[in-house]
Coordinates of N, CA, C and O in Angstrom, one line a residue:
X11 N 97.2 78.9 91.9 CA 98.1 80.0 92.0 C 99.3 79.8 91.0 O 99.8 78.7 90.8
X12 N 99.6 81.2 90.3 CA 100.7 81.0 89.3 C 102.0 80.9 90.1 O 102.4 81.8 90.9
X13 N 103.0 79.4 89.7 CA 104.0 79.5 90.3 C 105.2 80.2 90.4 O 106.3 80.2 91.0
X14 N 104.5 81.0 89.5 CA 105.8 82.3 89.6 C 105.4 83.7 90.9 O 106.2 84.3 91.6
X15 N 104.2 83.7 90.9 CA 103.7 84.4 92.1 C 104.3 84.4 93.3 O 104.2 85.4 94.1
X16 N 105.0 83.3 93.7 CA 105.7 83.4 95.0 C 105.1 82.1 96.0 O 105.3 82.3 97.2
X17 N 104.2 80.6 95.4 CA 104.0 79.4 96.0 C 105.4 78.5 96.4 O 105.8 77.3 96.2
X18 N 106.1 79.7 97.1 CA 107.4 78.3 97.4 C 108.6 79.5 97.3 O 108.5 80.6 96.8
X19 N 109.7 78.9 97.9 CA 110.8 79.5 97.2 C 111.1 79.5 96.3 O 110.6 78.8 95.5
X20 N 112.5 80.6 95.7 CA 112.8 80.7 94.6 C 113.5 79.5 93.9 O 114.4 79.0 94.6
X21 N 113.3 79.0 92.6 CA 114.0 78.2 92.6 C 114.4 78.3 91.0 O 113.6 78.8 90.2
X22 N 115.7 77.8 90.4 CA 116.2 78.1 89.0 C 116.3 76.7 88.5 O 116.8 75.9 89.3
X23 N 116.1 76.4 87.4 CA 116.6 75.2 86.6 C 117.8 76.0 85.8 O 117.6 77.2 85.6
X24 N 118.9 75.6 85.3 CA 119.6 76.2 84.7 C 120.1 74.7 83.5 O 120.6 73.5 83.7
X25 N 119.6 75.5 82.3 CA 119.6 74.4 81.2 C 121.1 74.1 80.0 O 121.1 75.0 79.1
X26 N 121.7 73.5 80.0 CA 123.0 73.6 79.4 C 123.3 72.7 78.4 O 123.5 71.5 78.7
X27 N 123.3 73.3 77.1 CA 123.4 72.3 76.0 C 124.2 72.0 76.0 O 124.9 73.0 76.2
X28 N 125.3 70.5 76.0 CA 126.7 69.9 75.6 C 127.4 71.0 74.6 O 126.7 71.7 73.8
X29 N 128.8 71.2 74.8 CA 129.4 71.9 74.1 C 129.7 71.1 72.7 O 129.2 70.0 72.7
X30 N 130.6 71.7 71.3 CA 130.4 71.5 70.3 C 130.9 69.9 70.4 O 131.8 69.8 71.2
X31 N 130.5 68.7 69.8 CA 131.1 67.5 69.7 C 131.6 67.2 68.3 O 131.0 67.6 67.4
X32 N 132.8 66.2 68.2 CA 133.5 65.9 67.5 C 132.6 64.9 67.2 O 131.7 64.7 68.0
X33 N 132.8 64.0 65.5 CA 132.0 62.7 65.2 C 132.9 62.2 64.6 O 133.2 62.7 63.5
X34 N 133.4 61.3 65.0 CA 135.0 60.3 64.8 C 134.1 59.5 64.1 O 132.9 59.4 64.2
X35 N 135.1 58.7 63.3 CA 134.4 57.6 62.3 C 134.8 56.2 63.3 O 135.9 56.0 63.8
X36 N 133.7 55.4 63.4 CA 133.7 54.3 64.1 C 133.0 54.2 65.6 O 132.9 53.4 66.4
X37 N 132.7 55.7 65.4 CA 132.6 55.9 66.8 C 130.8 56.2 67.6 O 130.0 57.0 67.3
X38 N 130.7 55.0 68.8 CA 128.8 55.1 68.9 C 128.7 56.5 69.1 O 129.7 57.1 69.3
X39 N 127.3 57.1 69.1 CA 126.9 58.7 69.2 C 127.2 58.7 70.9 O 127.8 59.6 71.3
X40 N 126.7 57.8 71.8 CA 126.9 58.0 73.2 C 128.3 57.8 73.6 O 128.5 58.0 74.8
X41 N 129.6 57.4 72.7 CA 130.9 57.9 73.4 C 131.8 59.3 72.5 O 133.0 59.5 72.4
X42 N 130.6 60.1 71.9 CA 131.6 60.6 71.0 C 131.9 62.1 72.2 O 131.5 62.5 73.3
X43 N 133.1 62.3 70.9 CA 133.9 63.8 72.5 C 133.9 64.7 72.4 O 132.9 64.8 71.7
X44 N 134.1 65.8 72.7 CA 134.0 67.1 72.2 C 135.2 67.7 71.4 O 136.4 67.8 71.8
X45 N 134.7 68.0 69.9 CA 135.6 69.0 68.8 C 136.2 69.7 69.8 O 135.9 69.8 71.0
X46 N 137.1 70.2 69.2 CA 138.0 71.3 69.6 C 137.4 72.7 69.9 O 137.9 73.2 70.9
X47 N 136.5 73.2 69.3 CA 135.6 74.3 69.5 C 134.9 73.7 71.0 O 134.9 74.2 72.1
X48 N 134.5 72.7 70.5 CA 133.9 72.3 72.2 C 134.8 72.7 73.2 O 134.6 73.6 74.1
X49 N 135.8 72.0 73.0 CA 136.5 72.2 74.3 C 137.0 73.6 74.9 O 137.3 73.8 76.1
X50 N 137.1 74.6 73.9 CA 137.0 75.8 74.1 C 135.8 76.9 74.9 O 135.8 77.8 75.7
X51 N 134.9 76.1 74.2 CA 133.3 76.7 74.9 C 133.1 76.4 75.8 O 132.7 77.3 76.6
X52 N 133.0 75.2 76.3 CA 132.5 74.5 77.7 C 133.0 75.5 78.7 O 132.2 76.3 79.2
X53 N 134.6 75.5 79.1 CA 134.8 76.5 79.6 C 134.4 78.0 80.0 O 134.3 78.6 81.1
X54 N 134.0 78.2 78.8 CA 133.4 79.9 78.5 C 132.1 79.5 79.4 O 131.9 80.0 80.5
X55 N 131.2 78.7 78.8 CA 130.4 78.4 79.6 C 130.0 78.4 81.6 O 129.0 78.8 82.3
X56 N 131.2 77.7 81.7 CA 131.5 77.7 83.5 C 131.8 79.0 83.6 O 131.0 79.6 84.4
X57 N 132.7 79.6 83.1 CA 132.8 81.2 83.1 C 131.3 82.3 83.1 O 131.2 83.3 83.8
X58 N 130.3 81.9 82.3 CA 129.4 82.5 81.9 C 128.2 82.4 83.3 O 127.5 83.3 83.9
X59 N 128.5 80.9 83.5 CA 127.4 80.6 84.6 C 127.6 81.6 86.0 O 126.9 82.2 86.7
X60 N 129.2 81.3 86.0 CA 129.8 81.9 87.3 C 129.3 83.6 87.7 O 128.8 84.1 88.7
X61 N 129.6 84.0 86.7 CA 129.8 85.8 86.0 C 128.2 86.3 86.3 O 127.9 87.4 86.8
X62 N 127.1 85.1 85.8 CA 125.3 85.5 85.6 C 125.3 85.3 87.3 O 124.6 86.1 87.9
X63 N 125.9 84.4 88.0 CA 125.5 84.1 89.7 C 124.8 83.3 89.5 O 123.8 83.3 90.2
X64 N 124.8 82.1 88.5 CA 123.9 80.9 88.6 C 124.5 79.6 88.3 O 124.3 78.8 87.4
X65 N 125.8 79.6 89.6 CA 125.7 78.2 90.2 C 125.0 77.4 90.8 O 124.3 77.6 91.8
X66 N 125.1 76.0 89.9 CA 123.8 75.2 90.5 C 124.5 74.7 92.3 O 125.7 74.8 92.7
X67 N 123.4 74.3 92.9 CA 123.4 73.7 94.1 C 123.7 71.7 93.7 O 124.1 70.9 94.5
X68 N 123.3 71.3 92.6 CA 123.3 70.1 92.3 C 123.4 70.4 90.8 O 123.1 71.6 90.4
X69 N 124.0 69.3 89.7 CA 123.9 69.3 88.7 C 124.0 67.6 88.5 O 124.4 66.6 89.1
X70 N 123.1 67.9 87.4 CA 122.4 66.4 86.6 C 122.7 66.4 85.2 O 122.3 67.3 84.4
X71 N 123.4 65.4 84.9 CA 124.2 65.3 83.9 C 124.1 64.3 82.8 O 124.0 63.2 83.4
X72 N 124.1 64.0 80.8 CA 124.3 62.9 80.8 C 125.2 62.1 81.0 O 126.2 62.4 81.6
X73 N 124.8 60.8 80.5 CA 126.3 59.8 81.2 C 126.9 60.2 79.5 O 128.1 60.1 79.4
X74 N 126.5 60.7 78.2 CA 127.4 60.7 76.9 C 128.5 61.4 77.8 O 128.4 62.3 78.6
X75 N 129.6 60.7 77.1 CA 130.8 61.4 76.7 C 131.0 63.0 76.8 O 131.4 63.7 77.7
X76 N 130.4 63.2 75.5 CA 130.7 65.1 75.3 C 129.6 65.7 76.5 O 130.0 66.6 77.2
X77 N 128.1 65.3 76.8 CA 128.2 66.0 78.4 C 128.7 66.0 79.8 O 128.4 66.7 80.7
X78 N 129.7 65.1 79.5 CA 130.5 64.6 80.7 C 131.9 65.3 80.4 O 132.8 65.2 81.1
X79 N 131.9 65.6 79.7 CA 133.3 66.5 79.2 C 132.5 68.0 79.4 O 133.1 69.0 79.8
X80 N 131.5 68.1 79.0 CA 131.4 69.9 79.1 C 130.9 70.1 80.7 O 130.8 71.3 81.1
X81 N 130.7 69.3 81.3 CA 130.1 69.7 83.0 C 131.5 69.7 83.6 O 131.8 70.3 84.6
X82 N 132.5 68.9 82.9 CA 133.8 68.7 83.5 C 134.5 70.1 83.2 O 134.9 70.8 84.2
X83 N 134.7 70.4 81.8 CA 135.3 71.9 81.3 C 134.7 73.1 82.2 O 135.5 74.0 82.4
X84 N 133.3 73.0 82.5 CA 132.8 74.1 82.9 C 132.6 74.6 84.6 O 132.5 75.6 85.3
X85 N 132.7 73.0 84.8 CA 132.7 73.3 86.5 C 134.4 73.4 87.1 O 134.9 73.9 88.1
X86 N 134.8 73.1 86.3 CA 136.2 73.3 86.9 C 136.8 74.6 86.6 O 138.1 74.6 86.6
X87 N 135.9 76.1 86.1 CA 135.9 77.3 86.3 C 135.8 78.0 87.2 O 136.3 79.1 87.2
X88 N 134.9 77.4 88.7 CA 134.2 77.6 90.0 C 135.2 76.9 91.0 O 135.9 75.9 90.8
X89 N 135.1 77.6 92.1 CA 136.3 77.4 93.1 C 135.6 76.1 93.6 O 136.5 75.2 93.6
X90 N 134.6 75.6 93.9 CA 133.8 74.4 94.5 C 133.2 74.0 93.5 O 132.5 75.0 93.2
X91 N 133.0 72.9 92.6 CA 132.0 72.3 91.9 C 130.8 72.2 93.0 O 131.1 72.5 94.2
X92 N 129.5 71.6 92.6 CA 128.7 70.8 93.4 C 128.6 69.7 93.0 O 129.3 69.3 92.0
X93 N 127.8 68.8 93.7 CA 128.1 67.5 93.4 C 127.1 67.6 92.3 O 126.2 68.5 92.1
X94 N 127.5 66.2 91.5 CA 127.1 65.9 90.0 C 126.5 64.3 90.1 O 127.0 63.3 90.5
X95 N 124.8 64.3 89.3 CA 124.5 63.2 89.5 C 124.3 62.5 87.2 O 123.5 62.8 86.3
X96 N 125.3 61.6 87.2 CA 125.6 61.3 85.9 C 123.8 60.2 85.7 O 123.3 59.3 86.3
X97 N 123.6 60.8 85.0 CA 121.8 60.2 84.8 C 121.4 59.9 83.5 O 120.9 60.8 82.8
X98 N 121.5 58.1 82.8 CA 121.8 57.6 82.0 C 120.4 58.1 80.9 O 120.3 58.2 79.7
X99 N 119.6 58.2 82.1 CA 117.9 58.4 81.4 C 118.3 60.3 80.8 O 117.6 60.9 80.1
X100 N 118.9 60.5 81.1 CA 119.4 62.0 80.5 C 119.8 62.0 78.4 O 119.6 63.0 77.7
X101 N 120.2 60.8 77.9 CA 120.8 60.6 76.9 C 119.4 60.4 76.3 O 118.6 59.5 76.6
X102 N 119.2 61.2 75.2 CA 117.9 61.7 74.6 C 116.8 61.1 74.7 O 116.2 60.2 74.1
X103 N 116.4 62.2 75.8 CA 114.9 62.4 76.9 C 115.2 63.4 75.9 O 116.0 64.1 75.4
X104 N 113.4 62.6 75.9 CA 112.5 63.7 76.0 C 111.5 64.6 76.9 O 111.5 64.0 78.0
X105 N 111.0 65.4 77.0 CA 110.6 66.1 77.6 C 109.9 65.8 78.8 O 109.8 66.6 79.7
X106 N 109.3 64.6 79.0 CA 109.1 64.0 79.7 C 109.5 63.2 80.5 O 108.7 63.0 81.5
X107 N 110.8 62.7 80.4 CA 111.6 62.4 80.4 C 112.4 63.0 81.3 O 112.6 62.6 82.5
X108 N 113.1 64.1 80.7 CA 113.6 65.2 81.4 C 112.8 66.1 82.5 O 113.3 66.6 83.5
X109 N 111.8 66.1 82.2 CA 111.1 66.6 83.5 C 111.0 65.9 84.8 O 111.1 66.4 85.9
X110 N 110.7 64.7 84.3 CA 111.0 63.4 85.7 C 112.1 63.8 86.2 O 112.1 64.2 87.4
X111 N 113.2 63.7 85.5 CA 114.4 63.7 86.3 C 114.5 65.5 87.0 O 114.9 65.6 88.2
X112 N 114.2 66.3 86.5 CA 114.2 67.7 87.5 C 113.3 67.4 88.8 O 113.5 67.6 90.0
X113 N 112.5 66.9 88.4 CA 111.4 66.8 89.5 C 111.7 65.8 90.8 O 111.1 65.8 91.8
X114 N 113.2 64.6 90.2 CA 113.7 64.3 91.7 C 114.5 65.0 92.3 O 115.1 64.7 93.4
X115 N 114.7 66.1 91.8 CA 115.9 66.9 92.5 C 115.4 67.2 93.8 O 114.3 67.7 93.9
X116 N 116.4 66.7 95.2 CA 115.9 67.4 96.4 C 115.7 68.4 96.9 O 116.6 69.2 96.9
X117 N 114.4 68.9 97.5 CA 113.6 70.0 98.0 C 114.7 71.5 98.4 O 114.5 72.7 98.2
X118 N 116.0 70.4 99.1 CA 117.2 71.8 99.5 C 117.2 72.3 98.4 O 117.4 73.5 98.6
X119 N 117.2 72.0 97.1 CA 118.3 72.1 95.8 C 117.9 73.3 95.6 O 116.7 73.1 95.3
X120 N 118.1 74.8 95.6 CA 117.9 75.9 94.9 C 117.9 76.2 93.3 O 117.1 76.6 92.4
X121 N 119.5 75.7 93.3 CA 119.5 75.7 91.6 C 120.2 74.6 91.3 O 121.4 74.5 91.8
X122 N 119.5 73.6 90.4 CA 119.7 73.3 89.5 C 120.0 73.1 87.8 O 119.4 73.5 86.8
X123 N 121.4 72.1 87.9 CA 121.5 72.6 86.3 C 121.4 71.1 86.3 O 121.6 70.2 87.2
X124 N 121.0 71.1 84.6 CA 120.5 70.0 83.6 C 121.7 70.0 82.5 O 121.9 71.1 81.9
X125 N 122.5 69.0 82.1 CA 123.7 69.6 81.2 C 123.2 67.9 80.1 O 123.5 66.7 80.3
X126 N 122.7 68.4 79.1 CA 122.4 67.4 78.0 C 122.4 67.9 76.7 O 123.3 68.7 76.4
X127 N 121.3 67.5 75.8 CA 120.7 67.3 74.2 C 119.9 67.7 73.9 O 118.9 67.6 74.6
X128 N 120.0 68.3 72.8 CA 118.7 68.4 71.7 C 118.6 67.6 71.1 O 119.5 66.9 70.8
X129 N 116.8 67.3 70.6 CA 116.2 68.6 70.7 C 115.4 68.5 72.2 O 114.6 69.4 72.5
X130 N 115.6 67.4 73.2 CA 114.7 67.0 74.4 C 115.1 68.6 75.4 O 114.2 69.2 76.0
X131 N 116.5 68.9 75.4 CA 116.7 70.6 75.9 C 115.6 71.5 75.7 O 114.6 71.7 76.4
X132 N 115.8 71.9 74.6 CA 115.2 73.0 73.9 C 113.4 72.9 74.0 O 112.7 73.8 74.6
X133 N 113.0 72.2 73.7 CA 112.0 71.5 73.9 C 111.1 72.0 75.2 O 110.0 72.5 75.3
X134 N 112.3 71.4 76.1 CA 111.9 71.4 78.0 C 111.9 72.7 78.0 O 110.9 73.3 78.4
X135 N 113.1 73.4 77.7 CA 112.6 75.3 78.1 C 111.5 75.8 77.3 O 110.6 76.6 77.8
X136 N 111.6 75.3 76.0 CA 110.1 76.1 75.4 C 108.6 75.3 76.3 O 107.7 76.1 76.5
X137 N 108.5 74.1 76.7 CA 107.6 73.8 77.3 C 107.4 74.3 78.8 O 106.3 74.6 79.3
X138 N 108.6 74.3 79.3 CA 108.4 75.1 80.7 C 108.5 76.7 81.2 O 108.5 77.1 82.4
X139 N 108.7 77.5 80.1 CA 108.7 78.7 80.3 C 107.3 79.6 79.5 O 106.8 79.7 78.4
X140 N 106.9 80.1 80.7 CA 105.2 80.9 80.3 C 105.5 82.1 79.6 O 104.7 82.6 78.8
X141 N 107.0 82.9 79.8 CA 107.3 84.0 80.1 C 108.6 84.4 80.0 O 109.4 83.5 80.3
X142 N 109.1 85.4 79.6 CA 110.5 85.9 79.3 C 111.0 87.0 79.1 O 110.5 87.7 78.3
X143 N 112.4 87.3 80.1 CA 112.6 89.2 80.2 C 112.6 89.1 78.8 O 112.7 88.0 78.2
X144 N 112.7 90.6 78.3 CA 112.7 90.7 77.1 C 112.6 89.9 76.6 O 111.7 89.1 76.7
X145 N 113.9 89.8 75.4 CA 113.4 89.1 73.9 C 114.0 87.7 74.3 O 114.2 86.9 73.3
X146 N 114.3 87.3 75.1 CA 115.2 86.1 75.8 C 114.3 84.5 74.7 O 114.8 83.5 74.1
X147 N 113.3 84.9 74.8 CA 112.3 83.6 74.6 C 112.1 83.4 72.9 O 111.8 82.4 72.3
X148 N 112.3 84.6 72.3 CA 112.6 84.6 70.7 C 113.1 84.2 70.3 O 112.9 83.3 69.5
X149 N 114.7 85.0 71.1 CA 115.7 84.2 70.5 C 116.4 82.6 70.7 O 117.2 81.9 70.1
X150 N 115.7 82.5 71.9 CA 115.7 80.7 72.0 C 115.3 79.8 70.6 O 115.9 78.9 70.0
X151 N 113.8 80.5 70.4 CA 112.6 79.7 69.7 C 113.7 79.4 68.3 O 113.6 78.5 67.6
X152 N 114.5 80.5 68.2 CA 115.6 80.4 66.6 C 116.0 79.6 66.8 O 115.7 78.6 66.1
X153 N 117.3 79.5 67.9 CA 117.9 78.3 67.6 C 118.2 78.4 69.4 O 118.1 79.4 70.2
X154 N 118.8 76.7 69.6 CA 119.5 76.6 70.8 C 120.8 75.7 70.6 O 120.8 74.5 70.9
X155 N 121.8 76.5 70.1 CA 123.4 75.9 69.5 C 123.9 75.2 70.6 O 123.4 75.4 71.7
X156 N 124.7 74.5 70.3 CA 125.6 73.8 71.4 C 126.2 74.5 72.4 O 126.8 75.4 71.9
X157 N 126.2 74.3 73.7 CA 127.0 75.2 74.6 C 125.9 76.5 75.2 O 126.2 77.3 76.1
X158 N 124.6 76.6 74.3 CA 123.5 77.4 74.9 C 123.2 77.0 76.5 O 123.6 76.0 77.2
X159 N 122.3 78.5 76.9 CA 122.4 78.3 78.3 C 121.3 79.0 78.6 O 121.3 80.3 78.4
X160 N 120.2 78.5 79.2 CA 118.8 78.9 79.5 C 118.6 78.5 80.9 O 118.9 77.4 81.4
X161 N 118.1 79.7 81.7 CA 118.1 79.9 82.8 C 116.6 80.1 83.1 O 116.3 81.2 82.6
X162 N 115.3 79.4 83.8 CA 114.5 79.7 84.3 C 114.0 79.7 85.8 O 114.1 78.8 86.6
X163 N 113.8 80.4 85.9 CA 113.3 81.0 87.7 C 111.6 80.7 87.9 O 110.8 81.3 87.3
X164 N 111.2 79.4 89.1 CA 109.7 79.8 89.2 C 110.1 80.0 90.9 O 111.2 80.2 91.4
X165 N 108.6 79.9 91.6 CA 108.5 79.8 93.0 C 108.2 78.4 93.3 O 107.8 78.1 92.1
X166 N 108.0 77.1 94.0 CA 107.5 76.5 94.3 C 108.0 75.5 95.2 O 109.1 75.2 95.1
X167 N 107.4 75.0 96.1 CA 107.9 74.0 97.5 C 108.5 73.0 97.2 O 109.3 72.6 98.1
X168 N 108.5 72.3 95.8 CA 109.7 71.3 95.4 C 109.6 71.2 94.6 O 108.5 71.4 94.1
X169 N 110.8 70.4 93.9 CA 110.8 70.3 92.3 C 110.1 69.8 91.3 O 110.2 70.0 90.1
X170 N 109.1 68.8 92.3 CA 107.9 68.2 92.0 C 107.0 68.9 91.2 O 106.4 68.5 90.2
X171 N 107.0 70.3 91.9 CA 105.5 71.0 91.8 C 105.7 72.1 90.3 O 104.9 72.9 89.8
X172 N 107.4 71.6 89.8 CA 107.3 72.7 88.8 C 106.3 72.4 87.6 O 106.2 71.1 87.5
X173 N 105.7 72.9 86.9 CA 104.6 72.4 85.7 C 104.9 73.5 84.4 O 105.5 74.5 84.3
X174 N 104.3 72.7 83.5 CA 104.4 73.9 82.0 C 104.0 74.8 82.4 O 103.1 75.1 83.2
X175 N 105.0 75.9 81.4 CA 104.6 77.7 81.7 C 104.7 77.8 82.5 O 104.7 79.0 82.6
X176 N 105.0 77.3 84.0 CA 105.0 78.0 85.3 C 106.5 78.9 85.3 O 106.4 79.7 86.2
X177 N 107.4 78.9 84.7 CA 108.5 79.6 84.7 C 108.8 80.6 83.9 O 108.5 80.6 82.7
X178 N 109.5 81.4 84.5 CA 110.3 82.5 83.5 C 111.4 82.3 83.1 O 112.1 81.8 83.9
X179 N 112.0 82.4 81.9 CA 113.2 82.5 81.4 C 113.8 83.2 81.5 O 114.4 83.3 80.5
X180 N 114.2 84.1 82.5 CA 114.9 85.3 82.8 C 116.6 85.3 82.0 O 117.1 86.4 81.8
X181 N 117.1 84.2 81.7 CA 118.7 84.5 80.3 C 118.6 83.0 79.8 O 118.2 81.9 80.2
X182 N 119.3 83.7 78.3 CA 119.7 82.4 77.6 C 120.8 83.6 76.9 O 120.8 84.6 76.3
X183 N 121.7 82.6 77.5 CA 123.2 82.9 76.5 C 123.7 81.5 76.0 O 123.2 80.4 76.3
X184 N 124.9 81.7 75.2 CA 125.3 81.2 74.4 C 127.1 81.9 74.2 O 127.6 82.7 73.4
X185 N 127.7 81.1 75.1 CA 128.8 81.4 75.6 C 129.7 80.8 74.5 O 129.4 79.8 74.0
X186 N 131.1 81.7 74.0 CA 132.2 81.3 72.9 C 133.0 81.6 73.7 O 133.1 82.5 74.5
X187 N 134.0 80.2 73.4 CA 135.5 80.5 74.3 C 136.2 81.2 72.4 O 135.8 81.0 71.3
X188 N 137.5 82.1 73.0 CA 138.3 82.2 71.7 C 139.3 81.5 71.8 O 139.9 80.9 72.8
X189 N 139.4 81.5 70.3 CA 140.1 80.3 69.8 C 141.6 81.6 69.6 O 141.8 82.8 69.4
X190 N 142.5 79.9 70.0 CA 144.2 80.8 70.1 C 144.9 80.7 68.9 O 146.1 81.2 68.9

């Protein structure tokens, strides 16, 4: 049965690339921070999620630096964060990788967001989406900039059971804070 057909409840992964990061000289790639443009977008971001109605029920996060700064920028847009699980195996997974970790999310969890890297992100949406409103899946395949935001919807009884293609991409935006 296609898991979009309706094998389970509804359930969303919601995919969130790190906002733009700074690259300080001296500095390892896992503590660097977010540029100034970052810090601007992250926000927009929380804004964006809020505005589409796809707050997660849980969010999984990496332990870098600049994803822990943009889950921080963006959730503190929303009157309640949800709780946040900082997941070191998050810091460039790949697809595989990343899928493990969706697939412990508990059975309550409705929506889940994923807040990491490319290219192990981009990757996971093009590998787990069969399908896409409109041109949503095009314009992914171009590019997935920092601060992108891919939203897939399947059906299924737990997070275990999501598989390639079984989902739709129903948005991918790509949220700009302005600059003052």
């Amino acid at each position: 049965m296609n898991a979009r057909a309706g094998a389970g409840p509804l359930r969303r992964l919601v995919v969130l690339r790190h906002a733009k990061s700074a690259r300080p000289e001296g500095v390892a790639d896992h503590d660097r921070p977010l540029a100034p443009r970052g810090r601007r977008d992250a926000p927009a971001a929380g804004r964006a999620l809020a505005e589409a109605d796809c707050l997660p029920d849980l969010a999984l996060c990496s332990t870098a630096l600049r994803a822990r700064q943009t889950w921080e920028l963006a959730s503190a847009q929303w009157g309640t964060p949800p709780p946040v699980r900082y997941a070191p195996e998050l810091y460039a997974a790949d697809v595989p990788g990343l899928l493990a970790a969706v697939r412990e999310a508990p059975p309550e969890v409705g929506t889940l967001l994923l807040v990491g890297h490319n290219p192990g992100l981009e990757r996971l949406v093009l590998e787990l989406a069969g399908d896409s409103l409109d041109d949503t899946l095009d314009r992914l395949r171009v590019k997935f900039p920092t601060s992108a935001i891919a939203v897939l919807s399947w059906h299924g009884p737990t997070w275990r059971s999501l598989t390639p293609r079984a989902a739709l991409l129903t948005d991918f935006m790509v949220p700009r804070g302005a600059k003052h």
